[in-house]
């Protein structure tokens, strides 16, 4: 073979390397997460996520305008309500914080795609993603009663102007229940981005600071997936597709690129990778200490997600990535 075949021949010039590059990250790949809180003029930095803020609706609108001007096509909204209760009222009430933020953003930046996280953990007083069995301190959520709350939440979010519903609670049958609720409310064209393979991960820690959604007892292992399992993810996506999912998500992303690849190979639907809070914060901490080149590490990671098959990447790095691409 050698010296006839010399792969280095195609690496000799920057432009040549660019010409034969197999994958590329563009701003069209990106979705930027935002956290909405009640009040006005609020921009509270999340201590464990440098550069990420809890924002009041007026600040969310400002951020949405900046995101759109950077060429990022979409945001995903999470909400922190003023009050929490066992019924997750803030999730499905017409005046819920995500509903207010959605309407404000769509009024100010109508061409920006607004994805809404459709879950209950930020809104329940116990921090779990649905109804709990009475007196159960293990965190076991009652599946079917929770589906009714998710239906109400999705319809309220659609009424507020959301472009995509993204259920993340990993309840059995949640895609079907939400699809039925949306269709019954005449939102048949509303797409569902299902958190189809969401793992019970230690990488979520900083997010729970940002969303103020840590469970008050127990954990979420009775409904989120075991990190040891891969084939189970294919079962989950098969069920969600059958129930009407339009797009699929794998969360987290960095330690689950094999799952992204397997999901992409198993379906012809768009696949999203969520570059979660812990992944973001580790990079930020190392960069702030001068241990790594932040831009190079982030862009290499994004290329890894694309190479593994991701069509969309939800990432807190999105604005920086857009600026780096433009530069």
Coordinates of C-alpha atoms in Angstrom, one line a residue:
X1 CA 0.0 0.0 0.0
X2 CA 2.7 2.5 1.0
X3 CA 4.0 4.7 -0.7
X4 CA 1.2 4.6 -3.3
X5 CA -1.5 5.6 -0.7
X6 CA -0.7 8.7 1.3
X7 CA -3.7 10.1 3.2
X8 CA -1.7 13.1 4.2
X9 CA -1.9 14.4 0.6
X10 CA -5.4 15.7 1.4
X11 CA -4.2 17.4 4.5
X12 CA -1.5 19.6 3.1
X13 CA -3.5 22.9 2.7
X14 CA -6.2 24.5 4.8
X15 CA -8.5 25.0 1.9
X16 CA -8.0 21.4 0.7
X17 CA -8.9 20.2 4.2
X18 CA -12.0 22.3 4.1
X19 CA -13.0 20.9 0.7
X20 CA -12.9 17.3 1.9
X21 CA -14.3 17.9 5.4
X22 CA -17.1 15.4 6.0
X23 CA -19.1 17.3 8.7
X24 CA -19.6 21.0 9.5
X25 CA -21.4 22.9 12.3
X26 CA -23.6 25.8 11.2
X27 CA -25.9 28.2 13.1
X28 CA -28.8 26.3 11.6
X29 CA -27.9 23.3 13.8
X30 CA -28.3 25.2 17.0
X31 CA -31.0 25.7 19.6
X32 CA -30.4 28.0 22.6
X33 CA -31.9 27.2 26.0
X34 CA -33.4 30.1 28.1
X35 CA -34.8 30.2 31.6
X36 CA -37.8 32.5 32.3
X37 CA -38.6 33.9 35.7
X38 CA -41.4 36.2 37.0
X39 CA -40.6 39.9 37.5
X40 CA -39.0 42.7 35.4
X41 CA -35.4 43.6 34.7
X42 CA -34.1 40.4 36.1
X43 CA -30.9 38.8 34.9
X44 CA -29.6 36.5 37.6
X45 CA -26.5 34.5 36.6
X46 CA -26.6 30.8 37.5
X47 CA -23.6 30.3 39.7
X48 CA -22.8 26.8 38.4
X49 CA -23.3 27.9 34.8
X50 CA -21.1 30.9 34.0
X51 CA -22.7 33.0 31.3
X52 CA -26.2 31.5 31.7
X53 CA -28.9 33.5 33.4
X54 CA -32.4 33.3 34.8
X55 CA -34.2 36.1 32.9
X56 CA -37.5 38.0 33.3
X57 CA -39.7 38.1 30.3
X58 CA -38.5 41.5 29.1
X59 CA -34.9 40.2 29.3
X60 CA -35.9 37.0 27.5
X61 CA -37.2 39.1 24.6
X62 CA -33.9 41.0 24.4
X63 CA -32.0 37.7 24.4
X64 CA -34.3 36.3 21.7
X65 CA -33.6 39.3 19.5
X66 CA -29.9 38.8 19.9
X67 CA -30.2 35.0 19.2
X68 CA -32.1 35.7 16.0
X69 CA -29.6 38.3 14.8
X70 CA -26.8 35.8 15.3
X71 CA -28.6 33.5 12.9
X72 CA -29.7 30.9 15.5
X73 CA -33.1 29.6 14.3
X74 CA -34.6 28.5 17.6
X75 CA -34.7 28.8 21.4
X76 CA -36.1 26.4 24.0
X77 CA -37.9 27.9 27.0
X78 CA -37.8 26.6 30.6
X79 CA -39.8 28.3 33.3
X80 CA -39.4 28.9 37.0
X81 CA -42.8 29.9 38.5
X82 CA -43.3 32.2 41.5
X83 CA -45.2 29.5 43.3
X84 CA -45.1 25.7 43.1
X85 CA -47.7 23.2 44.1
X86 CA -48.6 19.5 43.8
X87 CA -50.8 20.2 40.7
X88 CA -48.0 21.9 38.7
X89 CA -50.4 24.7 38.1
X90 CA -47.7 27.0 36.7
X91 CA -47.0 24.5 33.9
X92 CA -50.5 24.5 32.4
X93 CA -52.1 27.8 33.5
X94 CA -52.7 30.2 30.7
X95 CA -50.7 32.8 32.7
X96 CA -47.8 30.5 33.3
X97 CA -44.3 31.9 33.0
X98 CA -43.4 29.9 29.9
X99 CA -46.7 30.9 28.2
X100 CA -46.0 34.6 29.0
X101 CA -42.4 34.4 27.6
X102 CA -43.6 32.5 24.5
X103 CA -46.2 35.1 23.6
X104 CA -43.7 37.9 24.2
X105 CA -41.0 36.4 22.1
X106 CA -43.3 35.5 19.2
X107 CA -44.7 39.0 19.2
X108 CA -41.2 40.6 19.2
X109 CA -39.4 38.1 17.0
X110 CA -42.1 36.2 15.0
X111 CA -39.6 34.3 12.8
X112 CA -37.7 32.8 15.7
X113 CA -38.8 29.2 16.4
X114 CA -39.9 28.8 20.0
X115 CA -39.6 25.3 21.4
X116 CA -41.2 24.8 24.9
X117 CA -40.1 22.2 27.4
X118 CA -43.3 20.4 28.4
X119 CA -42.6 18.9 31.8
X120 CA -43.7 19.4 35.4
X121 CA -40.6 19.2 37.5
X122 CA -40.0 23.0 37.6
X123 CA -43.6 23.5 38.8
X124 CA -44.2 20.9 41.4
X125 CA -43.4 21.5 45.1
X126 CA -41.7 18.1 45.3
X127 CA -39.6 18.6 42.2
X128 CA -40.7 15.4 40.4
X129 CA -42.2 15.2 36.9
X130 CA -45.8 14.4 37.8
X131 CA -48.2 13.1 40.4
X132 CA -46.7 11.1 43.2
X133 CA -48.3 8.3 45.1
X134 CA -49.7 9.6 48.4
X135 CA -47.0 9.4 51.1
X136 CA -44.5 7.8 48.7
X137 CA -41.0 9.3 49.4
X138 CA -39.3 7.2 46.8
X139 CA -40.2 9.5 44.0
X140 CA -42.5 7.1 42.2
X141 CA -44.6 9.1 39.8
X142 CA -48.1 8.0 38.8
X143 CA -47.9 7.7 35.1
X144 CA -51.4 8.0 33.7
X145 CA -52.7 10.9 35.9
X146 CA -49.5 12.8 34.9
X147 CA -50.4 12.4 31.2
X148 CA -53.6 14.4 31.8
X149 CA -51.5 17.3 33.2
X150 CA -49.1 17.1 30.3
X151 CA -52.0 17.3 27.8
X152 CA -53.2 20.5 29.6
X153 CA -49.7 21.9 29.6
X154 CA -49.1 21.3 25.9
X155 CA -52.4 22.9 24.9
X156 CA -51.7 26.0 27.0
X157 CA -48.2 26.3 25.4
X158 CA -49.7 25.9 21.9
X159 CA -52.3 28.6 22.7
X160 CA -49.5 30.9 23.8
X161 CA -47.8 30.6 20.4
X162 CA -45.2 27.9 20.8
X163 CA -43.9 26.4 17.5
X164 CA -42.7 23.0 18.9
X165 CA -43.8 21.0 22.0
X166 CA -40.9 19.2 23.6
X167 CA -42.1 16.7 26.3
X168 CA -39.3 15.6 28.6
X169 CA -40.8 13.8 31.5
X170 CA -40.2 10.2 30.1
X171 CA -43.8 9.1 31.0
X172 CA -45.0 6.0 29.2
X173 CA -47.4 7.1 26.5
X174 CA -46.7 10.8 26.8
X175 CA -46.3 11.5 23.1
X176 CA -49.6 9.9 22.3
X177 CA -51.4 11.7 25.1
X178 CA -50.0 15.1 24.0
X179 CA -50.7 14.4 20.4
X180 CA -54.3 13.6 21.2
X181 CA -54.6 16.7 23.4
X182 CA -53.2 19.0 20.7
X183 CA -55.3 17.4 18.0
X184 CA -58.5 17.8 20.0
X185 CA -57.7 21.5 20.6
X186 CA -57.2 21.9 16.8
X187 CA -53.4 22.1 16.9
X188 CA -52.9 19.2 14.5
X189 CA -49.9 21.0 12.8
X190 CA -48.0 21.4 16.0
X191 CA -44.8 19.2 15.9
X192 CA -43.6 17.2 18.9
X193 CA -39.9 17.0 19.7
X194 CA -39.8 14.0 22.1
X195 CA -37.1 13.6 24.7
X196 CA -37.2 10.0 23.6
X197 CA -34.0 8.8 25.2
X198 CA -33.5 10.8 28.4
X199 CA -31.1 9.2 30.9
X200 CA -31.0 9.6 34.7
X201 CA -27.7 11.4 34.5
X202 CA -25.3 13.1 36.9
X203 CA -24.7 15.7 34.1
X204 CA -27.9 17.5 35.0
X205 CA -26.7 19.0 38.2
X206 CA -26.2 22.7 37.1
X207 CA -29.5 22.6 35.2
X208 CA -31.3 21.9 38.4
X209 CA -29.7 25.1 39.9
X210 CA -30.9 27.1 36.8
X211 CA -34.4 25.6 36.7
X212 CA -34.7 25.2 40.5
X213 CA -36.0 21.7 39.9
X214 CA -34.0 19.3 42.0
X215 CA -36.2 16.5 43.5
X216 CA -37.0 17.2 47.2
X217 CA -36.6 13.4 47.9
X218 CA -35.7 10.3 46.0
X219 CA -34.5 10.5 42.4
X220 CA -35.8 10.2 38.9
X221 CA -34.6 6.7 38.1
X222 CA -38.2 5.3 38.1
X223 CA -38.9 7.2 34.9
X224 CA -35.6 8.3 33.3
X225 CA -33.4 5.7 31.7
X226 CA -30.5 3.7 33.2
X227 CA -27.2 5.0 31.8
X228 CA -26.1 1.4 31.3
X229 CA -28.8 0.7 28.7
X230 CA -28.5 1.2 24.9
X231 CA -31.0 -1.2 23.4
X232 CA -33.7 0.3 25.6
X233 CA -33.3 3.6 23.9
X234 CA -34.3 2.0 20.6
X235 CA -37.4 0.6 22.2
X236 CA -38.3 4.1 23.6
X237 CA -37.8 5.8 20.2
X238 CA -39.9 3.1 18.5
X239 CA -42.7 3.7 20.9
X240 CA -42.5 7.5 20.5
X241 CA -42.5 7.3 16.7
X242 CA -45.6 5.0 16.8
X243 CA -47.3 7.5 19.1
X244 CA -46.7 10.4 16.7
X245 CA -43.3 12.0 17.5
X246 CA -42.0 14.3 14.7
X247 CA -38.5 14.6 16.1
X248 CA -36.4 12.7 18.6
X249 CA -33.9 13.8 21.3
X250 CA -31.1 12.1 23.1
X251 CA -30.1 13.6 26.4
X252 CA -27.3 14.0 27.6
X253 CA -25.1 14.0 24.5
X254 CA -21.4 13.8 25.3
X255 CA -21.4 10.4 27.0
X256 CA -24.2 9.1 24.7
X257 CA -22.9 9.6 21.2
X258 CA -23.3 5.9 20.6
X259 CA -27.0 6.3 21.4
X260 CA -27.3 9.3 19.0
X261 CA -25.7 7.1 16.3
X262 CA -28.0 4.2 17.0
X263 CA -31.1 6.3 17.1
X264 CA -30.1 8.0 13.8
X265 CA -29.5 4.7 12.1
X266 CA -32.9 3.3 13.4
X267 CA -35.1 6.2 12.1
X268 CA -35.5 8.7 9.4
X269 CA -36.7 11.4 11.7
X270 CA -34.6 14.4 12.7
X271 CA -32.5 13.7 15.8
X272 CA -31.6 16.3 18.4
X273 CA -28.7 16.1 20.9
X274 CA -28.9 18.0 24.2
X275 CA -25.5 19.3 25.2
X276 CA -26.5 19.5 28.8
X277 CA -25.6 21.8 31.7
X278 CA -22.9 19.6 33.2
X279 CA -21.1 19.2 29.9
X280 CA -21.2 23.0 29.5
X281 CA -20.1 23.8 33.0
X282 CA -17.1 21.4 32.8
X283 CA -15.8 23.2 29.7
X284 CA -16.4 26.6 31.2
X285 CA -14.6 25.7 34.4
X286 CA -11.6 24.3 32.6
X287 CA -11.5 27.3 30.2
X288 CA -11.7 29.8 33.1
X289 CA -8.7 28.1 34.7
X290 CA -6.8 28.3 31.5
X291 CA -6.6 24.5 31.1
X292 CA -8.2 24.2 27.7
X293 CA -8.9 26.4 24.6
X294 CA -12.6 26.9 25.0
X295 CA -13.4 27.6 21.3
X296 CA -11.5 24.6 20.0
X297 CA -12.9 22.2 22.6
X298 CA -16.5 23.3 22.0
X299 CA -16.3 23.2 18.3
X300 CA -14.6 19.8 18.4
X301 CA -17.4 18.5 20.6
X302 CA -20.1 19.9 18.3
X303 CA -18.5 18.2 15.4
X304 CA -18.6 15.0 17.4
X305 CA -22.3 15.4 17.8
X306 CA -22.8 16.0 14.1
X307 CA -20.6 13.1 13.2
X308 CA -22.6 10.8 15.5
X309 CA -25.7 11.8 13.6
X310 CA -27.3 14.8 15.3
X311 CA -29.3 17.1 13.1
X312 CA -29.9 19.6 15.9
X313 CA -27.8 20.6 18.9
X314 CA -29.3 22.2 22.0
X315 CA -26.5 23.9 23.7
X316 CA -25.7 26.8 26.1
X317 CA -22.7 27.5 23.9
X318 CA -24.9 28.4 21.0
X319 CA -24.3 32.2 21.0
X320 CA -20.6 31.8 21.2
X321 CA -20.6 29.2 18.5
X322 CA -22.6 31.5 16.2
X323 CA -20.0 34.3 16.8
X324 CA -17.1 32.0 16.2
X325 CA -18.7 30.8 12.9
X326 CA -19.3 34.4 11.8
X327 CA -15.7 35.3 12.6

